[in-house]
XYZ file of C-alpha atoms in Angstrom:
668
model
C 111.410 90.376 96.076
C 113.294 91.499 92.240
C 111.860 88.500 90.926
C 107.861 89.135 91.767
C 108.017 92.679 90.378
C 109.958 91.650 87.460
C 106.139 89.719 87.213
C 103.905 92.126 87.615
C 105.554 94.511 85.148
C 104.833 92.139 82.551
C 101.311 91.944 83.527
C 101.476 96.038 83.341
C 101.536 95.453 79.558
C 100.964 99.297 78.149
C 101.031 100.940 75.612
C 102.283 100.306 71.802
C 103.523 102.820 69.326
C 100.594 104.644 66.357
C 99.743 105.371 63.306
C 101.751 108.344 62.438
C 97.269 110.273 62.146
C 97.285 109.102 66.062
C 100.127 110.347 67.730
C 99.329 109.507 71.654
C 98.247 106.899 73.359
C 97.756 107.802 76.883
C 96.628 104.037 79.616
C 95.208 103.871 83.686
C 96.940 101.542 85.510
C 94.332 100.721 88.049
C 95.035 98.511 91.661
C 92.384 96.934 92.998
C 90.545 98.651 90.370
C 91.558 102.319 91.621
C 93.801 104.600 89.505
C 97.531 104.354 90.521
C 99.770 105.678 87.770
C 99.627 106.389 84.088
C 101.380 105.993 80.928
C 101.768 108.243 77.983
C 103.376 107.867 75.013
C 104.157 109.775 71.383
C 105.007 107.957 68.717
C 106.956 110.208 65.721
C 106.842 108.951 62.000
C 110.606 109.039 62.014
C 110.299 105.947 64.016
C 111.050 106.750 67.605
C 108.767 106.073 71.046
C 108.630 108.142 73.436
C 106.945 106.565 76.932
C 106.740 108.306 80.418
C 105.481 105.437 83.129
C 104.617 105.984 86.091
C 102.128 104.446 89.033
C 102.120 104.428 92.963
C 101.994 101.286 95.173
C 102.524 102.911 99.683
C 104.676 105.084 98.833
C 107.143 102.867 95.861
C 106.834 102.536 92.548
C 108.398 103.684 89.850
C 108.782 106.836 87.626
C 110.065 106.528 84.427
C 110.225 108.264 80.718
C 112.205 106.232 77.948
C 113.020 107.100 74.639
C 113.268 104.234 71.638
C 114.406 104.057 67.990
C 112.361 102.240 66.484
C 113.856 99.966 62.898
C 111.320 99.284 60.069
C 111.390 95.719 61.679
C 110.018 96.762 65.556
C 113.614 95.833 66.730
C 114.857 99.424 68.631
C 117.846 100.563 68.148
C 118.775 101.972 69.920
C 116.790 102.933 74.199
C 117.382 104.891 76.821
C 115.631 105.023 80.279
C 116.362 107.241 83.065
C 114.142 107.767 86.530
C 113.119 105.903 89.203
C 112.677 102.237 90.374
C 110.615 100.716 92.051
C 112.321 101.007 95.454
C 113.052 104.799 94.058
C 116.549 104.053 93.036
C 118.911 105.588 90.007
C 117.366 104.326 86.759
C 120.323 105.191 83.948
C 120.174 103.275 81.466
C 121.418 103.481 77.481
C 121.634 101.064 74.691
C 122.529 101.104 70.906
C 123.228 98.416 68.699
C 125.048 99.434 64.633
C 125.373 96.770 62.258
C 126.786 93.292 64.669
C 128.600 95.323 67.764
C 125.086 95.788 70.229
C 126.282 98.041 73.509
C 124.044 98.913 77.096
C 125.141 99.705 79.917
C 122.846 100.410 83.201
C 123.000 100.072 87.112
C 124.104 96.559 86.725
C 125.798 96.628 83.553
C 128.377 97.996 81.177
C 128.843 95.556 78.045
C 129.830 95.678 74.453
C 129.105 92.177 72.556
C 129.107 90.938 68.427
C 125.068 89.659 67.820
C 123.922 88.504 64.631
C 121.034 88.405 63.545
C 117.640 90.534 64.571
C 117.969 89.881 67.937
C 115.855 92.799 70.746
C 117.487 94.223 74.004
C 115.144 93.635 76.904
C 116.228 96.617 79.386
C 117.258 96.202 82.939
C 114.777 98.280 84.569
C 111.889 99.635 81.145
C 109.258 100.497 81.459
C 106.547 97.004 80.593
C 105.764 100.049 76.351
C 108.820 97.745 76.025
C 106.912 94.027 75.929
C 104.271 95.894 73.926
C 107.347 96.914 71.355
C 108.555 93.380 72.105
C 105.237 91.761 71.084
C 104.883 93.945 67.347
C 108.858 92.794 66.594
C 107.896 89.188 66.695
C 104.512 90.075 64.505
C 107.452 90.926 61.808
C 109.600 88.078 62.438
C 109.794 84.435 61.416
C 108.091 81.712 63.834
C 107.624 84.671 65.998
C 110.622 83.482 68.007
C 113.075 86.634 68.601
C 116.483 86.296 70.397
C 116.911 87.711 73.435
C 120.033 90.563 74.629
C 120.963 89.251 76.927
C 119.839 85.231 76.475
C 116.500 83.790 75.334
C 114.437 83.738 73.461
C 111.318 84.848 73.375
C 108.359 83.744 71.135
C 104.512 85.215 70.297
C 100.511 82.835 69.966
C 97.612 84.541 69.261
C 94.933 83.028 71.926
C 91.496 85.074 70.852
C 90.150 88.003 69.819
C 87.004 89.886 71.574
C 84.572 93.207 71.466
C 85.938 95.229 74.001
C 83.406 98.033 74.499
C 84.598 100.779 76.013
C 83.131 104.906 76.523
C 85.419 105.817 73.884
C 83.842 102.798 71.842
C 84.108 99.549 70.864
C 87.383 98.173 69.239
C 87.922 94.128 68.200
C 90.965 93.425 71.196
C 93.071 90.932 70.569
C 94.264 88.594 73.509
C 98.212 87.702 72.791
C 100.335 84.779 75.574
C 104.200 85.674 75.198
C 106.762 83.371 75.933
C 110.553 82.309 76.706
C 110.551 85.703 79.989
C 108.367 84.248 82.858
C 107.752 81.026 84.378
C 103.930 81.090 82.403
C 103.290 82.206 79.288
C 102.581 86.730 80.204
C 99.078 88.228 78.314
C 97.959 91.269 76.429
C 95.535 93.225 74.402
C 96.476 94.019 71.232
C 94.039 96.121 68.710
C 93.265 96.109 65.592
C 96.350 98.113 64.173
C 97.890 95.804 66.662
C 98.754 98.550 69.739
C 98.238 98.249 73.059
C 95.243 98.363 74.245
C 94.807 96.366 78.048
C 97.525 94.275 79.862
C 95.189 92.596 82.827
C 95.599 90.588 86.489
C 93.436 89.640 89.488
C 95.770 92.409 91.046
C 96.318 94.784 89.447
C 96.248 96.091 85.263
C 97.088 98.523 82.834
C 93.910 100.067 80.007
C 94.093 101.649 77.754
C 92.086 105.629 78.860
C 88.955 105.575 77.759
C 88.568 101.630 78.521
C 87.646 100.956 81.942
C 84.560 99.883 81.335
C 85.962 96.370 78.908
C 88.775 94.954 81.230
C 86.063 92.411 83.313
C 85.109 91.052 79.721
C 88.967 90.949 79.380
C 89.833 89.023 82.612
C 87.214 86.815 82.105
C 88.862 86.124 78.617
C 91.788 86.087 79.789
C 90.875 83.796 82.673
C 89.430 81.273 80.952
C 93.210 81.140 78.668
C 94.724 81.292 82.112
C 92.089 78.004 84.089
C 92.800 76.323 80.105
C 96.052 75.444 80.707
C 96.139 75.040 84.290
C 93.165 72.762 83.786
C 95.973 70.676 81.254
C 98.876 70.429 83.798
C 96.801 69.142 86.670
C 95.942 66.640 83.921
C 99.399 65.478 82.789
C 101.214 65.625 86.042
C 98.677 64.480 88.921
C 98.379 61.080 90.082
C 95.082 59.873 91.349
C 95.978 57.713 94.609
C 93.002 55.330 94.176
C 93.879 52.978 95.759
C 96.495 52.907 99.437
C 100.157 53.887 99.218
C 101.780 52.200 101.166
C 106.204 54.208 101.112
C 108.433 51.646 101.630
C 111.935 51.943 103.619
C 111.367 55.690 104.539
C 113.102 57.669 107.617
C 110.007 58.930 109.215
C 110.393 62.499 111.024
C 108.038 64.255 113.648
C 108.901 67.383 114.547
C 106.749 67.097 117.683
C 109.020 64.348 119.315
C 111.882 65.766 116.842
C 112.963 61.915 116.097
C 113.327 60.541 112.170
C 112.821 56.440 112.372
C 114.667 54.631 109.730
C 113.438 52.277 108.110
C 109.870 52.967 108.836
C 106.856 52.654 106.709
C 103.821 54.934 105.817
C 100.537 53.809 104.440
C 97.699 55.862 102.557
C 94.290 55.965 101.703
C 91.739 58.405 100.567
C 93.553 60.891 101.877
C 94.310 60.272 105.151
C 96.869 57.690 106.909
C 96.466 55.632 108.085
C 99.215 53.168 109.679
C 103.730 54.378 110.509
C 105.954 52.489 112.057
C 108.065 49.718 110.871
C 106.084 47.569 111.009
C 102.886 48.916 109.914
C 100.381 46.506 107.782
C 99.833 47.377 104.181
C 96.775 46.307 102.887
C 96.223 43.778 100.421
C 96.382 45.135 96.861
C 98.448 48.932 97.592
C 100.665 50.151 95.784
C 104.495 50.518 97.540
C 106.190 53.686 97.344
C 110.295 52.086 97.236
C 111.154 55.053 99.523
C 114.865 53.952 99.579
C 116.002 55.607 102.541
C 114.422 59.637 101.873
C 113.225 61.808 104.247
C 109.629 62.049 104.453
C 108.459 64.264 106.830
C 104.498 66.675 106.641
C 103.962 68.657 103.943
C 105.909 72.549 105.136
C 103.690 75.813 105.401
C 104.138 78.743 104.116
C 102.165 81.178 106.842
C 102.623 83.935 104.290
C 101.649 84.818 100.594
C 99.864 86.317 97.940
C 99.151 83.962 95.713
C 97.764 85.250 91.918
C 100.980 84.287 89.976
C 99.786 81.604 87.439
C 102.538 78.852 88.596
C 102.453 79.216 92.130
C 100.736 76.700 93.123
C 102.866 74.357 90.826
C 106.142 76.373 92.488
C 104.728 75.465 95.934
C 104.100 72.318 95.717
C 106.607 71.433 93.197
C 108.706 72.454 97.054
C 106.782 70.783 98.636
C 104.714 73.251 100.135
C 100.979 71.680 101.090
C 99.609 74.787 103.161
C 99.778 78.151 102.841
C 97.198 81.203 104.752
C 96.972 84.179 102.395
C 97.123 87.468 103.706
C 96.716 89.837 101.326
C 93.974 88.813 98.149
C 91.334 89.879 95.785
C 88.208 88.024 97.085
C 86.625 86.341 93.786
C 89.548 85.331 92.324
C 91.130 83.314 95.483
C 87.949 81.236 95.773
C 88.546 80.426 92.520
C 91.412 79.725 92.548
C 90.392 77.327 96.005
C 87.498 75.644 94.163
C 90.397 74.899 91.036
C 93.094 72.861 93.733
C 90.495 71.612 95.418
C 88.459 69.724 92.347
C 91.864 68.645 91.114
C 91.927 71.549 88.296
C 94.206 73.172 89.106
C 97.272 71.846 91.509
C 98.125 73.670 94.158
C 97.990 73.670 98.712
C 95.314 73.755 100.590
C 95.267 77.748 101.542
C 93.367 79.175 104.712
C 92.458 82.644 103.286
C 93.269 85.687 105.935
C 91.376 89.069 104.775
C 93.798 92.282 104.863
C 90.942 95.336 105.609
C 93.337 99.134 105.121
C 92.421 102.912 105.504
C 91.856 105.068 102.485
C 94.213 107.388 101.520
C 97.532 108.240 99.598
C 99.313 105.026 100.762
C 96.289 102.494 100.493
C 97.119 98.859 99.622
C 96.184 97.165 97.688
C 92.923 96.445 97.654
C 89.131 98.115 97.948
C 87.937 96.946 101.740
C 89.430 100.138 102.106
C 87.881 101.518 106.386
C 87.481 105.206 107.613
C 84.612 104.464 110.123
C 83.413 101.977 112.396
C 80.709 101.304 110.914
C 82.374 100.407 106.963
C 85.510 98.221 108.965
C 82.351 96.089 110.803
C 80.449 95.297 107.016
C 84.071 94.183 105.326
C 84.768 92.094 109.199
C 80.979 90.910 108.799
C 81.919 89.584 104.412
C 84.828 88.179 104.970
C 83.870 86.422 108.284
C 80.647 85.081 105.692
C 82.756 83.797 103.398
C 84.644 81.182 105.013
C 87.566 84.608 106.369
C 89.588 83.380 109.169
C 91.724 85.764 109.996
C 91.412 89.841 109.945
C 95.098 91.329 108.855
C 95.379 95.182 109.363
C 97.327 97.533 107.150
C 98.719 100.295 107.703
C 96.441 103.223 106.731
C 94.271 102.059 109.242
C 93.845 104.737 111.564
C 95.338 103.382 115.425
C 92.232 105.316 117.030
C 90.432 102.351 115.007
C 92.410 99.396 115.459
C 90.776 98.855 118.852
C 87.738 98.741 117.411
C 88.460 96.522 114.384
C 90.122 93.799 117.011
C 87.036 93.258 118.969
C 84.824 92.989 115.613
C 86.959 90.577 114.097
C 87.540 88.236 117.556
C 83.230 88.941 117.891
C 83.660 86.962 115.083
C 86.172 84.623 115.890
C 89.018 85.599 113.659
C 91.987 86.453 114.338
C 94.060 89.615 114.105
C 96.664 90.025 112.663
C 99.029 92.930 110.185
C 101.237 95.235 110.015
C 101.202 97.840 113.078
C 99.261 100.907 111.900
C 101.451 104.079 110.252
C 101.808 106.368 114.571
C 100.987 103.335 116.138
C 104.014 100.976 118.008
C 103.394 98.204 118.217
C 103.515 97.792 122.460
C 100.485 99.444 120.844
C 98.943 96.717 118.488
C 99.176 94.330 121.603
C 97.956 95.773 123.939
C 94.919 97.380 121.600
C 93.859 93.448 120.666
C 96.402 91.651 117.956
C 97.361 88.140 118.154
C 99.519 88.102 115.536
C 102.075 90.666 113.605
C 103.761 90.731 109.876
C 107.080 90.826 109.969
C 110.126 91.316 112.474
C 110.263 95.132 111.010
C 106.954 95.776 112.261
C 108.856 94.744 115.675
C 112.034 96.407 115.502
C 110.306 100.104 114.391
C 108.656 100.009 118.219
C 112.016 100.741 119.418
C 112.856 103.476 116.350
C 109.952 105.711 117.335
C 111.607 109.020 118.376
C 112.765 107.850 114.466
C 109.344 107.081 112.453
C 105.980 107.230 113.412
C 104.508 108.065 109.821
C 105.483 103.834 108.567
C 103.006 103.681 105.347
C 106.036 104.424 102.868
C 109.459 102.293 102.584
C 110.272 104.696 105.511
C 109.510 101.818 107.023
C 111.920 99.794 106.000
C 114.713 103.012 106.118
C 114.254 103.578 108.941
C 115.803 99.828 110.311
C 118.559 100.117 107.449
C 119.950 103.671 109.227
C 118.693 102.727 112.798
C 118.120 99.636 113.611
C 121.531 98.180 113.741
C 121.474 101.096 117.319
C 118.770 98.550 118.815
C 120.208 97.029 121.507
C 118.224 93.843 121.750
C 119.761 93.038 126.494
C 117.979 96.382 127.656
C 114.983 96.238 129.205
C 113.840 97.659 127.419
C 113.734 95.389 124.466
C 112.504 92.351 126.606
C 110.057 94.257 128.371
C 108.237 93.901 125.219
C 110.270 90.552 124.033
C 107.934 89.750 127.929
C 104.432 91.105 126.722
C 104.409 89.424 123.459
C 104.821 85.950 125.408
C 102.907 86.722 127.820
C 99.753 87.091 125.959
C 101.078 84.084 123.356
C 101.463 87.039 120.174
C 102.527 84.245 117.219
C 104.616 86.600 115.351
C 105.667 86.347 110.989
C 108.766 86.632 110.105
C 109.209 87.229 106.941
C 113.310 88.082 106.717
C 114.727 86.645 103.780
C 111.588 89.602 102.573
C 114.005 92.527 103.668
C 117.113 89.894 102.556
C 117.745 91.074 98.589
C 116.624 95.095 100.126
C 118.678 95.137 102.595
C 122.018 93.114 101.195
C 121.767 94.026 97.108
C 123.358 96.334 95.855
C 123.512 97.315 91.045
C 125.922 94.467 90.016
C 125.812 92.329 93.588
C 122.794 91.069 94.456
C 121.775 89.350 98.359
C 122.550 85.921 99.334
C 118.611 84.504 98.676
C 118.673 83.367 96.161
C 122.397 81.684 95.610
C 121.614 78.111 96.230
C 118.472 77.816 92.771
C 119.583 81.215 90.799
C 121.169 78.682 88.021
C 118.030 76.361 87.755
C 115.484 79.943 86.960
C 114.847 80.975 82.778
C 117.740 83.061 82.218
C 116.122 85.873 81.756
C 114.704 85.864 85.558
C 119.019 85.456 86.332
C 119.307 88.487 85.623
C 117.359 90.003 87.137
C 118.923 88.068 90.549
C 122.261 89.144 89.508
C 121.393 92.640 88.634
C 121.305 93.480 92.375
C 117.910 95.690 91.367
C 115.811 94.666 94.529
C 118.162 96.802 97.481
C 117.111 99.833 98.928
C 118.441 102.968 97.574
C 120.958 103.983 100.284
C 123.355 106.655 100.517
C 126.624 106.708 100.226
C 128.569 104.447 102.671
C 125.724 103.348 104.653
C 125.536 99.409 102.815
C 128.338 98.686 105.991
C 125.145 99.932 108.242
C 122.396 98.416 106.656
C 123.860 95.019 106.483
C 123.801 95.778 110.582
C 120.611 96.193 110.453
C 119.447 93.703 108.838
C 121.544 91.337 110.743
C 119.448 92.334 114.066
C 116.580 91.411 112.309
C 117.858 88.161 112.182
C 119.012 88.671 115.694
C 115.485 89.161 117.022
C 114.215 86.351 115.581
C 116.326 84.658 117.654
C 116.051 86.479 120.824
C 111.874 86.089 119.529
C 112.415 81.835 120.022
C 114.152 81.784 123.373
C 111.827 83.645 124.778
C 109.646 81.513 124.119
C 107.706 83.895 122.004
C 105.662 81.895 119.815
C 106.762 81.974 115.711
C 105.392 80.701 112.052
C 107.552 81.052 109.155
C 106.374 82.973 105.946
C 107.582 84.554 103.038
C 105.900 87.745 100.599
C 108.430 86.295 98.516
C 108.149 84.340 95.389
C 105.831 80.726 95.852
C 108.310 77.750 97.161
C 111.185 78.439 95.916
C 111.855 81.313 99.025
C 110.717 79.002 101.630
C 114.021 77.269 102.355
C 116.201 80.537 102.843
C 113.442 82.120 105.483
C 114.296 78.691 107.303
C 118.015 78.897 106.860
C 117.746 82.042 108.186
C 115.854 80.988 110.671
C 119.513 78.425 111.659
C 121.380 80.830 110.574
C 119.242 83.063 114.203
C 120.044 80.178 116.342
C 117.437 78.430 116.535
C 117.726 73.699 115.660
C 117.740 72.882 112.400
C 114.687 70.275 113.662
C 112.812 72.840 115.634
C 113.189 74.903 112.707
C 111.215 72.112 111.037
C 109.235 71.431 113.634
C 107.813 75.354 113.687
C 107.422 75.181 109.463
C 104.921 72.027 109.717
C 103.121 71.000 113.334
C 103.076 74.968 114.443
C 102.288 76.682 111.947
C 99.030 74.165 111.554
C 98.105 75.359 115.673
C 98.345 78.605 115.171
C 95.800 77.894 112.154
C 93.507 75.337 114.244
C 94.591 72.315 111.812
C 96.850 70.276 114.023
C 94.129 68.104 114.788
C 95.057 66.733 110.905
C 97.893 68.618 109.454
C 101.723 68.737 110.589
C 102.347 65.288 111.625
C 102.986 61.922 109.872
C 100.144 59.866 112.638
C 97.141 57.294 111.606
C 93.957 59.760 111.297
C 96.205 62.887 109.831
C 95.397 63.935 106.399
C 98.034 62.411 103.680
C 100.349 65.954 103.100
C 103.870 64.587 102.815
C 106.418 64.992 101.219
C 110.150 62.921 100.503
C 113.951 64.437 100.324
C 116.696 63.753 99.638
C 118.906 64.672 101.647
C 118.197 65.533 105.928
C 117.030 68.797 106.775
C 117.423 68.388 110.535
C 121.256 67.753 109.854
C 121.383 70.971 107.187
C 118.176 72.533 106.451
C 118.850 73.597 102.863
C 117.982 69.706 101.984
C 114.339 71.345 102.607
C 114.915 72.319 98.775
C 115.554 68.744 97.913
C 112.451 67.398 98.056
C 112.086 64.762 95.137
C 108.233 64.012 95.825
C 104.644 65.021 96.924
C 101.762 63.367 98.347
C 98.611 66.051 99.058
C 96.044 63.752 100.326
C 94.968 61.697 97.489
C 97.039 62.951 95.117
C 100.904 62.270 94.144
C 102.864 64.805 92.046
C 106.620 64.243 91.216
C 108.610 67.595 91.937
C 110.894 67.566 89.041
C 107.675 67.260 86.472
C 106.607 70.000 88.656
C 109.122 72.100 87.998
C 109.519 71.181 84.146
C 106.086 72.587 83.704
C 107.354 76.367 84.542
C 110.752 76.024 83.206
C 112.473 76.079 86.034
C 114.856 73.029 86.372
C 114.437 70.811 88.980
C 117.278 70.353 92.253
C 120.231 68.337 90.896
């Protein structure tokens, strides 16, 4: 969660310094075209920059007041940031440099360090304004490169200039790429005076007030640059399989039979599996890949993603995730990404589309698909059905009385129905009124806390689990009856347990264990974010143990569901690819055997979306989505991280090369 929010902050680059004649600049923060917040920056002749920054994202979101003292080289000599972070935790951060001595303190760090030469301090909890200050400093720096505190190095690159038109007039806007802070370049637009103009993404954008109409042109040009980089990656990292490939000396796993066959050969051609077995016939002229006794299994599924970051596709394939289900996105942008992946001009998994629908209001999700009436809902469902969507995801602000109608509309179009349980509705009511699936294990637990919290549109849906979840008796008649209902109606559960781990266990300076296995492989700026524990909920003193027990109860509930015969599909709702192994580890912690977890992450996921006749097994006639692992995840589920080679139909990838392309160290 912390990493995903850090990436969002980089995309929401806002307000920059101005001349003495222009003391104040205001920007709007838009999510899917709707205003979610604002930023205002005040500039003083003495180099002081003051910024107010806030936005609301379904009850979450930062509210920060920051003061920067900026030197002639554009580098801040002191920083003060106060307010609250995205999860409403307290922010009180300071930095100062005098000569070669730099000191800083925040919720997770208190350090003093001797530094030499120009060095830019990146705050832990600061506003996006800080990244604009960094860009201005980089433009002044030799080779447009600067060292960062606490670690790392940043570089800026000028890419393109366009005429941006808005109600406030016309300005030159220049696109810059900021390197060194994320997996792929971060982009921002500055005007001729190197002041902030816009930060764009398909989910959320920040733009100078009066220039909202310029965002389409800005987005088009920026996406062209992103596509250029994606095409270059795809060309250099994809090996097209133009003739049969025989993978020999492999340990082949069948997730349905839960068996492993040693010394087997798998032959693929034209994206399909031709033969499997110890005596499989190899066509003349076939290329041979010696697996050297590595573990060969079907590609993994992540059944809960929001495919948006430019690194997502590369991370998924590098991690062995060859299929995903997208559960809410910008429809136009998602369609373009799917086309590019299937055309081979981008790298990524197969994507199943599920469309979100929410109700209007202050806690509405970041989507334009908002419905307050049956007529509005019908129009949205029809549009999704007509554009290749297979599922409707109902979100938290839908009125309870509208939910049954949406289910009927979706089912009439042949679409599955899933989602968050709408506010003021229980999970039992959600199921009884037509849902086929529920996202997030906390939504099931809230069924037994309806006397504690009913409005689940806000972070109350998390806090209630921390404060009361441990008290839920999983052996009670109420729980057993509910689980029996889920089994009887064949309801699928998408638990996303890993997405709650840092939220419930992370504390300032004490991160949750979710990233332990991969933290050293991440860019240094991301390592700092993880180690800070900044993604945790604000917990009242003395409640830490209670929250840990509440989180453990979620894991225990997953185990109960599985043992009771309720269908489970693994999804992450987090950082692409690299977080799925942690979700699978948590299922093992819930008491599910590793072989069964692998079945859930392959064949059973394919079955839920009606692709089990062609995906999820290593069998003749199946699509050749295969991964080679240097280990045995049937014994140690964590070995799914050790993917070495990925076959995605008629394309072959080296996992290590993919990771390197997005600044992540390969698995040793």
